[in-house]
Amino acid sequence: MVATLVAVQATVLGVIGEIIGSPFRFNSDDVRADLKDEIKKNKAIIYTYAWSPFSTSALDALKNYDVTVIELGFEWFLMGPTESETRVALQEITGSTALPKLFVNGQYQGGYSTDGPSGNGIVGLQKNGQLDKILKKKVVKRGKMGKR
């Protein structure tokens, strides 16, 4: 049911984009190509919503790691056409419409507490110690004050 709603939302917003024009116009093939490119070029990338408690918890769990964050709007019903189509494309890759979605080295690692190799998403990876093994810690850079 949700997958159908997501597809309908993306289609309707796409039609509106064609009627109104830019910035609402998008090409679904380009969206998918861009998504695959983002997942490939970033060692770790997570797709989130701004108002999602699951996304907030996932970002908190990942705060010490070097992860690219792509926010697809505030919530599913407040997405723009490109973001809606991105969500459809993510569902095609992962089998789920829910966000967040974490990819590491091009492989889907799950959502906050579902999917992925552990079956329990980011929470499962954190509990079994895998986050430290698959993600790079953020680098803390230290500098010296200039001479006065």
Short mmCIF file of C-alpha atoms in Angstrom, two decimals:
data_model
loop_
_atom_site.label_atom_id
_atom_site.label_comp_id
_atom_site.label_asym_id
_atom_site.label_seq_id
_atom_site.Cartn_x
_atom_site.Cartn_y
_atom_site.Cartn_z
CA MET A 1 0.00 0.00 0.00
CA VAL A 2 2.72 2.49 0.99
CA ALA A 3 4.81 1.60 -2.08
CA THR A 4 1.79 2.36 -4.28
CA LEU A 5 1.22 5.68 -2.51
CA VAL A 6 4.89 6.61 -2.98
CA ALA A 7 4.72 5.82 -6.70
CA VAL A 8 1.47 7.79 -7.13
CA GLN A 9 2.95 10.76 -5.25
CA ALA A 10 6.03 10.79 -7.49
CA THR A 11 3.90 10.49 -10.64
CA VAL A 12 1.51 13.28 -9.63
CA LEU A 13 4.38 15.59 -8.68
CA GLY A 14 6.08 14.74 -11.98
CA VAL A 15 2.94 15.69 -13.93
CA ILE A 16 2.64 18.93 -11.95
CA GLY A 17 6.30 19.59 -12.74
CA GLU A 18 5.63 19.17 -16.45
CA ILE A 19 2.72 21.60 -16.27
CA ILE A 20 4.41 24.22 -14.09
CA GLY A 21 7.94 23.73 -15.38
CA SER A 22 11.21 24.29 -13.54
CA PRO A 23 12.11 23.91 -10.72
CA PHE A 24 9.52 21.12 -10.47
CA ARG A 25 10.49 19.30 -13.66
CA PHE A 26 12.67 16.21 -13.44
CA ASN A 27 13.66 13.18 -15.47
CA SER A 28 13.13 9.89 -13.64
CA ASP A 29 16.07 8.24 -15.43
CA ASP A 30 18.33 11.10 -14.34
CA VAL A 31 17.10 10.78 -10.75
CA ARG A 32 17.98 7.07 -10.73
CA ALA A 33 21.36 7.66 -12.36
CA ASP A 34 22.17 10.42 -9.86
CA LEU A 35 21.10 8.20 -6.95
CA LYS A 36 23.28 5.30 -8.11
CA ASP A 37 26.19 7.70 -8.63
CA GLU A 38 25.79 9.17 -5.12
CA ILE A 39 25.70 5.72 -3.56
CA LYS A 40 28.76 4.66 -5.55
CA LYS A 41 30.94 7.75 -4.97
CA ASN A 42 30.30 8.11 -1.22
CA LYS A 43 31.89 5.55 1.09
CA ALA A 44 28.95 6.00 3.45
CA ILE A 45 25.70 7.80 2.67
CA ILE A 46 22.36 7.99 4.44
CA TYR A 47 19.03 9.23 3.08
CA THR A 48 16.76 10.82 5.69
CA TYR A 49 13.74 13.02 6.46
CA ALA A 50 14.15 16.09 8.64
CA TRP A 51 11.10 15.42 10.84
CA SER A 52 11.48 11.67 11.18
CA PRO A 53 12.30 10.40 14.68
CA PHE A 54 13.91 7.33 13.07
CA SER A 55 16.13 9.54 10.90
CA THR A 56 17.04 11.66 13.93
CA SER A 57 17.97 8.54 15.93
CA ALA A 58 19.97 7.14 13.01
CA LEU A 59 21.92 10.38 12.62
CA ASP A 60 22.61 10.38 16.35
CA ALA A 61 23.97 6.82 16.11
CA LEU A 62 26.19 7.87 13.19
CA LYS A 63 27.38 11.23 14.57
CA ASN A 64 30.94 10.01 15.19
CA TYR A 65 31.33 8.57 11.71
CA ASP A 66 32.14 10.12 8.35
CA VAL A 67 28.77 9.73 6.61
CA THR A 68 27.27 11.89 3.85
CA VAL A 69 23.71 12.90 4.76
CA ILE A 70 21.09 13.49 2.06
CA GLU A 71 17.87 14.93 3.43
CA LEU A 72 14.84 14.33 1.21
CA GLY A 73 12.62 16.98 2.77
CA PHE A 74 10.77 17.29 6.04
CA GLU A 75 8.55 14.21 5.72
CA TRP A 76 7.12 12.04 2.94
CA PHE A 77 4.05 14.22 2.41
CA LEU A 78 6.17 17.39 2.10
CA MET A 79 8.60 16.14 -0.54
CA GLY A 80 9.24 17.80 -3.87
CA PRO A 81 9.03 15.88 -7.15
CA THR A 82 12.72 14.96 -7.38
CA GLU A 83 12.79 13.83 -3.75
CA SER A 84 9.62 11.75 -4.28
CA GLU A 85 11.15 10.07 -7.31
CA THR A 86 14.35 9.46 -5.32
CA ARG A 87 12.27 7.70 -2.67
CA VAL A 88 10.70 5.50 -5.37
CA ALA A 89 14.18 4.69 -6.71
CA LEU A 90 15.41 3.85 -3.18
CA GLN A 91 12.44 1.52 -2.78
CA GLU A 92 13.37 -0.20 -6.05
CA ILE A 93 16.90 -0.79 -4.73
CA THR A 94 16.03 -1.80 -1.16
CA GLY A 95 12.48 -3.13 -1.29
CA SER A 96 11.27 -0.65 1.33
CA THR A 97 9.91 2.91 1.19
CA ALA A 98 10.86 3.78 4.78
CA LEU A 99 13.66 6.21 5.58
CA PRO A 100 16.40 6.43 6.74
CA LYS A 101 18.49 4.24 4.42
CA LEU A 102 22.23 3.71 4.97
CA PHE A 103 24.62 2.56 2.24
CA VAL A 104 28.28 1.72 2.89
CA ASN A 105 30.63 0.95 -0.01
CA GLY A 106 27.61 0.78 -2.29
CA GLN A 107 25.87 -1.86 -0.18
CA TYR A 108 22.56 -1.28 1.57
CA GLN A 109 23.06 -1.63 5.33
CA GLY A 110 19.45 -1.04 6.39
CA GLY A 111 17.29 1.59 7.96
CA TYR A 112 17.31 2.65 11.58
CA SER A 113 16.23 -0.68 13.06
CA THR A 114 15.25 -2.84 10.08
CA ASP A 115 16.72 -4.45 6.97
CA GLY A 116 20.33 -4.82 5.93
CA PRO A 117 22.74 -7.69 6.63
CA SER A 118 21.99 -7.74 10.36
CA GLY A 119 18.25 -7.60 9.79
CA ASN A 120 18.17 -4.85 12.38
CA GLY A 121 19.63 -1.93 10.41
CA ILE A 122 21.86 0.63 12.07
CA VAL A 123 20.78 -0.46 15.56
CA GLY A 124 21.84 -4.03 14.81
CA LEU A 125 25.16 -2.93 13.35
CA GLN A 126 25.79 -0.80 16.42
CA LYS A 127 24.90 -3.59 18.87
CA ASN A 128 27.12 -6.19 17.20
CA GLY A 129 30.07 -3.79 16.78
CA GLN A 130 29.92 -3.70 12.98
CA LEU A 131 29.54 0.09 12.69
CA ASP A 132 33.12 0.53 13.89
CA LYS A 133 34.30 -2.02 11.33
CA ILE A 134 32.49 -0.67 8.27
CA LEU A 135 32.52 3.09 8.90
CA LYS A 136 35.37 5.55 9.17
CA LYS A 137 35.49 7.67 12.30
CA LYS A 138 35.35 11.43 11.81
CA VAL A 139 38.76 13.05 11.86
CA VAL A 140 39.31 15.67 14.53
CA LYS A 141 41.73 18.24 13.17
CA ARG A 142 43.86 20.12 15.61
CA GLY A 143 45.62 23.32 14.75
CA LYS A 144 47.76 25.94 16.40
CA MET A 145 46.86 29.54 16.93
CA GLY A 146 48.74 31.96 14.75
CA LYS A 147 51.39 34.23 16.25
CA ARG A 148 50.08 37.54 17.50
#
